[in-house]
Amino acid sequence: MIELVSERPDRVVCRPVGDLDIYSVDAFRRVIGDVTRSGVALKIDLMHLTYIDVVGARAISNASGYVSSGGSPTLVVGGTRAIRRMVDYASERSS
């Protein structure tokens, strides 16, 4: 499940809940696609994520890069140490 919350008129918070893996990543990508078309800043909050695989980590890394390349800032926050390591690893590999 993906929760979307508007913190401010110019920023949306995306909160993946539960697992973000090969089975659920398409929903995440659809949500991110909708947000990027809106042109607002994006905050991805990993606090409620319990599991992530490399496909999910790459999706977060790609979303962050895609939104930022369009001129809107992206911030990735929260998550356990293991989840953050996986996201950082995917980000390093895509650079």
mmCIF file of N, CA and C in Angstrom:
data_model
loop_
_atom_site.group_PDB
_atom_site.id
_atom_site.type_symbol
_atom_site.label_atom_id
_atom_site.label_comp_id
_atom_site.label_asym_id
_atom_site.label_seq_id
_atom_site.Cartn_x
_atom_site.Cartn_y
_atom_site.Cartn_z
ATOM 1 N N MET A 1 0.840 -1.172 0.000
ATOM 2 C CA MET A 1 0.000 0.000 0.000
ATOM 3 C C MET A 1 0.893 1.246 0.000
ATOM 4 N N ILE A 2 0.423 2.271 -0.676
ATOM 5 C CA ILE A 2 1.142 3.529 -0.761
ATOM 6 C C ILE A 2 0.219 4.629 -0.247
ATOM 7 N N GLU A 3 0.648 5.331 0.781
ATOM 8 C CA GLU A 3 -0.126 6.464 1.293
ATOM 9 C C GLU A 3 0.447 7.746 0.705
ATOM 10 N N LEU A 4 -0.437 8.637 0.299
ATOM 11 C CA LEU A 4 -0.026 9.961 -0.166
ATOM 12 C C LEU A 4 -0.633 11.002 0.751
ATOM 13 N N VAL A 5 0.184 11.931 1.195
ATOM 14 C CA VAL A 5 -0.269 12.992 2.085
ATOM 15 C C VAL A 5 0.286 14.303 1.559
ATOM 16 N N SER A 6 -0.549 15.321 1.488
ATOM 17 C CA SER A 6 -0.066 16.647 1.114
ATOM 18 C C SER A 6 0.271 17.400 2.383
ATOM 19 N N GLU A 7 1.565 17.578 2.638
ATOM 20 C CA GLU A 7 2.005 18.340 3.806
ATOM 21 C C GLU A 7 1.760 19.826 3.600
ATOM 22 N N ARG A 8 2.069 20.250 2.405
ATOM 23 C CA ARG A 8 1.923 21.652 2.014
ATOM 24 C C ARG A 8 1.424 21.644 0.574
ATOM 25 N N PRO A 9 0.953 22.765 0.086
ATOM 26 C CA PRO A 9 0.471 22.788 -1.302
ATOM 27 C C PRO A 9 1.555 22.458 -2.328
ATOM 28 N N ASP A 10 2.820 22.680 -1.962
ATOM 29 C CA ASP A 10 3.901 22.464 -2.914
ATOM 30 C C ASP A 10 4.693 21.178 -2.651
ATOM 31 N N ARG A 11 4.205 20.305 -1.723
ATOM 32 C CA ARG A 11 4.933 19.065 -1.452
ATOM 33 C C ARG A 11 3.976 17.934 -1.110
ATOM 34 N N VAL A 12 4.303 16.766 -1.655
ATOM 35 C CA VAL A 12 3.548 15.550 -1.374
ATOM 36 C C VAL A 12 4.459 14.560 -0.676
ATOM 37 N N VAL A 13 3.927 13.884 0.337
ATOM 38 C CA VAL A 13 4.659 12.836 1.030
ATOM 39 C C VAL A 13 4.119 11.505 0.560
ATOM 40 N N CYS A 14 5.010 10.646 0.122
ATOM 41 C CA CYS A 14 4.674 9.293 -0.304
ATOM 42 C C CYS A 14 5.194 8.332 0.759
ATOM 43 N N ARG A 15 4.301 7.519 1.312
ATOM 44 C CA ARG A 15 4.685 6.560 2.352
ATOM 45 C C ARG A 15 4.358 5.146 1.909
ATOM 46 N N PRO A 16 5.351 4.407 1.423
ATOM 47 C CA PRO A 16 5.116 2.985 1.171
ATOM 48 C C PRO A 16 4.919 2.286 2.523
ATOM 49 N N VAL A 17 3.939 1.415 2.602
ATOM 50 C CA VAL A 17 3.622 0.713 3.851
ATOM 51 C C VAL A 17 3.751 -0.780 3.614
ATOM 52 N N GLY A 18 4.466 -1.457 4.517
ATOM 53 C CA GLY A 18 4.636 -2.907 4.396
ATOM 54 C C GLY A 18 5.839 -3.229 3.535
ATOM 55 N N ASP A 19 5.611 -3.956 2.461
ATOM 56 C CA ASP A 19 6.684 -4.399 1.570
ATOM 57 C C ASP A 19 6.727 -3.552 0.303
ATOM 58 N N LEU A 20 7.929 -3.266 -0.147
ATOM 59 C CA LEU A 20 8.133 -2.657 -1.463
ATOM 60 C C LEU A 20 9.105 -3.571 -2.185
ATOM 61 N N ASP A 21 8.534 -4.413 -3.032
ATOM 62 C CA ASP A 21 9.336 -5.429 -3.697
ATOM 63 C C ASP A 21 8.829 -5.641 -5.115
ATOM 64 N N ILE A 22 9.329 -6.644 -5.749
ATOM 65 C CA ILE A 22 8.980 -6.917 -7.147
ATOM 66 C C ILE A 22 7.468 -7.069 -7.345
ATOM 67 N N TYR A 23 6.755 -7.468 -6.303
ATOM 68 C CA TYR A 23 5.312 -7.685 -6.413
ATOM 69 C C TYR A 23 4.498 -6.415 -6.209
ATOM 70 N N SER A 24 5.050 -5.431 -5.522
ATOM 71 C CA SER A 24 4.285 -4.225 -5.218
ATOM 72 C C SER A 24 4.848 -2.956 -5.863
ATOM 73 N N VAL A 25 5.967 -3.076 -6.542
ATOM 74 C CA VAL A 25 6.648 -1.889 -7.054
ATOM 75 C C VAL A 25 5.855 -1.170 -8.150
ATOM 76 N N ASP A 26 5.034 -1.869 -8.902
ATOM 77 C CA ASP A 26 4.260 -1.196 -9.953
ATOM 78 C C ASP A 26 3.303 -0.159 -9.375
ATOM 79 N N ALA A 27 2.686 -0.466 -8.244
ATOM 80 C CA ALA A 27 1.797 0.510 -7.593
ATOM 81 C C ALA A 27 2.584 1.739 -7.167
ATOM 82 N N PHE A 28 3.765 1.537 -6.612
ATOM 83 C CA PHE A 28 4.630 2.649 -6.207
ATOM 84 C C PHE A 28 4.977 3.508 -7.419
ATOM 85 N N ARG A 29 5.344 2.883 -8.510
ATOM 86 C CA ARG A 29 5.721 3.625 -9.723
ATOM 87 C C ARG A 29 4.548 4.437 -10.262
ATOM 88 N N ARG A 30 3.344 3.871 -10.216
ATOM 89 C CA ARG A 30 2.161 4.609 -10.685
ATOM 90 C C ARG A 30 1.930 5.860 -9.831
ATOM 91 N N VAL A 31 2.024 5.697 -8.527
ATOM 92 C CA VAL A 31 1.834 6.833 -7.618
ATOM 93 C C VAL A 31 2.888 7.899 -7.879
ATOM 94 N N ILE A 32 4.133 7.490 -7.987
ATOM 95 C CA ILE A 32 5.216 8.446 -8.240
ATOM 96 C C ILE A 32 4.998 9.145 -9.578
ATOM 97 N N GLY A 33 4.547 8.416 -10.574
ATOM 98 C CA GLY A 33 4.265 9.021 -11.876
ATOM 99 C C GLY A 33 3.215 10.114 -11.773
ATOM 100 N N ASP A 34 2.166 9.859 -10.990
ATOM 101 C CA ASP A 34 1.122 10.873 -10.790
ATOM 102 C C ASP A 34 1.683 12.101 -10.089
ATOM 103 N N VAL A 35 2.527 11.886 -9.094
ATOM 104 C CA VAL A 35 3.120 13.004 -8.350
ATOM 105 C C VAL A 35 4.041 13.814 -9.245
ATOM 106 N N THR A 36 4.855 13.145 -10.040
ATOM 107 C CA THR A 36 5.813 13.874 -10.873
ATOM 108 C C THR A 36 5.101 14.732 -11.914
ATOM 109 N N ARG A 37 3.961 14.266 -12.378
ATOM 110 C CA ARG A 37 3.208 15.070 -13.348
ATOM 111 C C ARG A 37 2.605 16.315 -12.690
ATOM 112 N N SER A 38 2.441 16.287 -11.380
ATOM 113 C CA SER A 38 1.856 17.440 -10.691
ATOM 114 C C SER A 38 2.871 18.562 -10.484
ATOM 115 N N GLY A 39 4.184 18.255 -10.601
ATOM 116 C CA GLY A 39 5.227 19.272 -10.499
ATOM 117 C C GLY A 39 5.533 19.745 -9.089
ATOM 118 N N VAL A 40 5.098 19.009 -8.078
ATOM 119 C CA VAL A 40 5.383 19.405 -6.699
ATOM 120 C C VAL A 40 6.596 18.654 -6.177
ATOM 121 N N ALA A 41 7.143 19.146 -5.084
ATOM 122 C CA ALA A 41 8.264 18.473 -4.431
ATOM 123 C C ALA A 41 7.771 17.150 -3.843
ATOM 124 N N LEU A 42 8.670 16.210 -3.701
ATOM 125 C CA LEU A 42 8.317 14.876 -3.225
ATOM 126 C C LEU A 42 9.159 14.509 -2.015
ATOM 127 N N LYS A 43 8.496 14.015 -1.001
ATOM 128 C CA LYS A 43 9.173 13.463 0.170
ATOM 129 C C LYS A 43 8.752 11.994 0.257
ATOM 130 N N ILE A 44 9.730 11.094 0.233
ATOM 131 C CA ILE A 44 9.449 9.662 0.343
ATOM 132 C C ILE A 44 9.817 9.249 1.763
ATOM 133 N N ASP A 45 8.802 8.866 2.530
ATOM 134 C CA ASP A 45 8.973 8.508 3.939
ATOM 135 C C ASP A 45 8.953 6.987 4.068
ATOM 136 N N LEU A 46 10.080 6.411 4.459
ATOM 137 C CA LEU A 46 10.232 4.956 4.538
ATOM 138 C C LEU A 46 9.931 4.396 5.925
ATOM 139 N N MET A 47 9.393 5.209 6.815
ATOM 140 C CA MET A 47 9.175 4.817 8.199
ATOM 141 C C MET A 47 8.276 3.582 8.343
ATOM 142 N N HIS A 48 7.292 3.417 7.472
ATOM 143 C CA HIS A 48 6.341 2.308 7.595
ATOM 144 C C HIS A 48 6.676 1.126 6.679
ATOM 145 N N LEU A 49 7.856 1.177 6.096
ATOM 146 C CA LEU A 49 8.305 0.100 5.218
ATOM 147 C C LEU A 49 8.939 -1.001 6.066
ATOM 148 N N THR A 50 8.466 -2.230 5.892
ATOM 149 C CA THR A 50 9.002 -3.338 6.686
ATOM 150 C C THR A 50 9.962 -4.214 5.896
ATOM 151 N N TYR A 51 9.853 -4.177 4.568
ATOM 152 C CA TYR A 51 10.735 -4.994 3.731
ATOM 153 C C TYR A 51 10.911 -4.296 2.393
ATOM 154 N N ILE A 52 12.127 -4.383 1.872
ATOM 155 C CA ILE A 52 12.414 -3.854 0.542
ATOM 156 C C ILE A 52 13.405 -4.784 -0.136
ATOM 157 N N ASP A 53 13.205 -5.031 -1.413
ATOM 158 C CA ASP A 53 14.196 -5.780 -2.176
ATOM 159 C C ASP A 53 14.891 -4.810 -3.123
ATOM 160 N N VAL A 54 15.791 -5.319 -3.917
ATOM 161 C CA VAL A 54 16.578 -4.443 -4.791
ATOM 162 C C VAL A 54 15.692 -3.751 -5.826
ATOM 163 N N VAL A 55 14.614 -4.385 -6.264
ATOM 164 C CA VAL A 55 13.703 -3.753 -7.224
ATOM 165 C C VAL A 55 13.023 -2.540 -6.586
ATOM 166 N N GLY A 56 12.575 -2.682 -5.351
ATOM 167 C CA GLY A 56 11.960 -1.566 -4.640
ATOM 168 C C GLY A 56 12.949 -0.451 -4.367
ATOM 169 N N ALA A 57 14.159 -0.823 -3.982
ATOM 170 C CA ALA A 57 15.200 0.174 -3.707
ATOM 171 C C ALA A 57 15.547 0.956 -4.969
ATOM 172 N N ARG A 58 15.628 0.273 -6.082
ATOM 173 C CA ARG A 58 15.907 0.964 -7.357
ATOM 174 C C ARG A 58 14.760 1.887 -7.737
ATOM 175 N N ALA A 59 13.536 1.473 -7.451
ATOM 176 C CA ALA A 59 12.380 2.315 -7.761
ATOM 177 C C ALA A 59 12.440 3.617 -6.961
ATOM 178 N N ILE A 60 12.836 3.530 -5.702
ATOM 179 C CA ILE A 60 12.977 4.736 -4.880
ATOM 180 C C ILE A 60 14.095 5.611 -5.428
ATOM 181 N N SER A 61 15.218 5.009 -5.732
ATOM 182 C CA SER A 61 16.350 5.749 -6.276
ATOM 183 C C SER A 61 15.982 6.418 -7.599
ATOM 184 N N ASN A 62 15.335 5.676 -8.478
ATOM 185 C CA ASN A 62 14.935 6.218 -9.774
ATOM 186 C C ASN A 62 13.905 7.339 -9.623
ATOM 187 N N ALA A 63 12.949 7.157 -8.719
ATOM 188 C CA ALA A 63 11.932 8.184 -8.495
ATOM 189 C C ALA A 63 12.570 9.463 -7.995
ATOM 190 N N SER A 64 13.484 9.325 -7.077
ATOM 191 C CA SER A 64 14.171 10.485 -6.531
ATOM 192 C C SER A 64 14.924 11.230 -7.625
ATOM 193 N N GLY A 65 15.643 10.505 -8.440
ATOM 194 C CA GLY A 65 16.396 11.128 -9.525
ATOM 195 C C GLY A 65 15.503 11.744 -10.576
ATOM 196 N N TYR A 66 14.399 11.067 -10.905
ATOM 197 C CA TYR A 66 13.492 11.551 -11.947
ATOM 198 C C TYR A 66 12.802 12.843 -11.520
ATOM 199 N N VAL A 67 12.301 12.871 -10.303
ATOM 200 C CA VAL A 67 11.618 14.064 -9.814
ATOM 201 C C VAL A 67 12.604 15.223 -9.718
ATOM 202 N N SER A 68 13.797 14.956 -9.185
ATOM 203 C CA SER A 68 14.808 16.003 -9.048
ATOM 204 C C SER A 68 15.261 16.543 -10.400
ATOM 205 N N SER A 69 15.345 15.678 -11.403
ATOM 206 C CA SER A 69 15.775 16.130 -12.728
ATOM 207 C C SER A 69 14.750 17.056 -13.362
ATOM 208 N N GLY A 70 13.506 16.971 -12.917
ATOM 209 C CA GLY A 70 12.460 17.858 -13.416
ATOM 210 C C GLY A 70 12.427 19.197 -12.706
ATOM 211 N N GLY A 71 13.341 19.402 -11.767
ATOM 212 C CA GLY A 71 13.421 20.674 -11.078
ATOM 213 C C GLY A 71 12.734 20.707 -9.727
ATOM 214 N N SER A 72 12.045 19.631 -9.361
ATOM 215 C CA SER A 72 11.390 19.581 -8.053
ATOM 216 C C SER A 72 12.270 18.789 -7.095
ATOM 217 N N PRO A 73 12.450 19.301 -5.887
ATOM 218 C CA PRO A 73 13.304 18.579 -4.937
ATOM 219 C C PRO A 73 12.662 17.290 -4.435
ATOM 220 N N THR A 74 13.501 16.331 -4.112
ATOM 221 C CA THR A 74 13.055 15.059 -3.543
ATOM 222 C C THR A 74 13.857 14.789 -2.280
ATOM 223 N N LEU A 75 13.171 14.331 -1.266
ATOM 224 C CA LEU A 75 13.792 14.004 0.001
ATOM 225 C C LEU A 75 13.353 12.603 0.394
ATOM 226 N N VAL A 76 14.300 11.736 0.736
ATOM 227 C CA VAL A 76 14.005 10.382 1.215
ATOM 228 C C VAL A 76 14.370 10.356 2.692
ATOM 229 N N VAL A 77 13.393 9.999 3.537
ATOM 230 C CA VAL A 77 13.605 10.018 4.982
ATOM 231 C C VAL A 77 13.111 8.720 5.612
ATOM 232 N N GLY A 78 13.560 8.482 6.845
ATOM 233 C CA GLY A 78 13.066 7.361 7.642
ATOM 234 C C GLY A 78 13.589 6.022 7.177
ATOM 235 N N GLY A 79 13.012 4.992 7.734
ATOM 236 C CA GLY A 79 13.396 3.631 7.383
ATOM 237 C C GLY A 79 14.412 3.056 8.355
ATOM 238 N N THR A 80 14.386 1.764 8.469
ATOM 239 C CA THR A 80 15.360 1.083 9.316
ATOM 240 C C THR A 80 16.738 1.179 8.681
ATOM 241 N N ARG A 81 17.719 0.825 9.452
ATOM 242 C CA ARG A 81 19.093 0.851 8.937
ATOM 243 C C ARG A 81 19.244 -0.054 7.718
ATOM 244 N N ALA A 82 18.655 -1.239 7.770
ATOM 245 C CA ALA A 82 18.766 -2.182 6.650
ATOM 246 C C ALA A 82 18.079 -1.643 5.397
ATOM 247 N N ILE A 83 16.932 -1.025 5.560
ATOM 248 C CA ILE A 83 16.227 -0.464 4.408
ATOM 249 C C ILE A 83 17.013 0.696 3.817
ATOM 250 N N ARG A 84 17.539 1.567 4.660
ATOM 251 C CA ARG A 84 18.327 2.688 4.163
ATOM 252 C C ARG A 84 19.583 2.211 3.441
ATOM 253 N N ARG A 85 20.207 1.163 3.955
ATOM 254 C CA ARG A 85 21.395 0.610 3.287
ATOM 255 C C ARG A 85 21.040 0.106 1.898
ATOM 256 N N MET A 86 19.907 -0.560 1.771
ATOM 257 C CA MET A 86 19.484 -1.082 0.464
ATOM 258 C C MET A 86 19.210 0.073 -0.505
ATOM 259 N N VAL A 87 18.544 1.101 -0.046
ATOM 260 C CA VAL A 87 18.252 2.263 -0.908
ATOM 261 C C VAL A 87 19.551 2.978 -1.285
ATOM 262 N N ASP A 88 20.437 3.157 -0.327
ATOM 263 C CA ASP A 88 21.733 3.785 -0.613
ATOM 264 C C ASP A 88 22.537 2.970 -1.622
ATOM 265 N N TYR A 89 22.514 1.659 -1.461
ATOM 266 C CA TYR A 89 23.219 0.766 -2.380
ATOM 267 C C TYR A 89 22.655 0.925 -3.798
ATOM 268 N N ALA A 90 21.340 0.929 -3.912
ATOM 269 C CA ALA A 90 20.729 1.071 -5.229
ATOM 270 C C ALA A 90 21.057 2.430 -5.837
ATOM 271 N N SER A 91 21.107 3.465 -5.006
ATOM 272 C CA SER A 91 21.443 4.798 -5.506
ATOM 273 C C SER A 91 22.876 4.874 -6.010
ATOM 274 N N GLU A 92 23.780 4.227 -5.279
ATOM 275 C CA GLU A 92 25.185 4.205 -5.703
ATOM 276 C C GLU A 92 25.344 3.469 -7.022
ATOM 277 N N ARG A 93 24.625 2.404 -7.202
ATOM 278 C CA ARG A 93 24.728 1.596 -8.418
ATOM 279 C C ARG A 93 24.131 2.277 -9.634
ATOM 280 N N SER A 94 23.167 3.177 -9.399
ATOM 281 C CA SER A 94 22.540 3.842 -10.537
ATOM 282 C C SER A 94 23.248 5.131 -10.924
ATOM 283 N N SER A 95 24.227 5.544 -10.129
ATOM 284 C CA SER A 95 24.965 6.787 -10.425
ATOM 285 C C SER A 95 25.975 6.585 -11.521
#
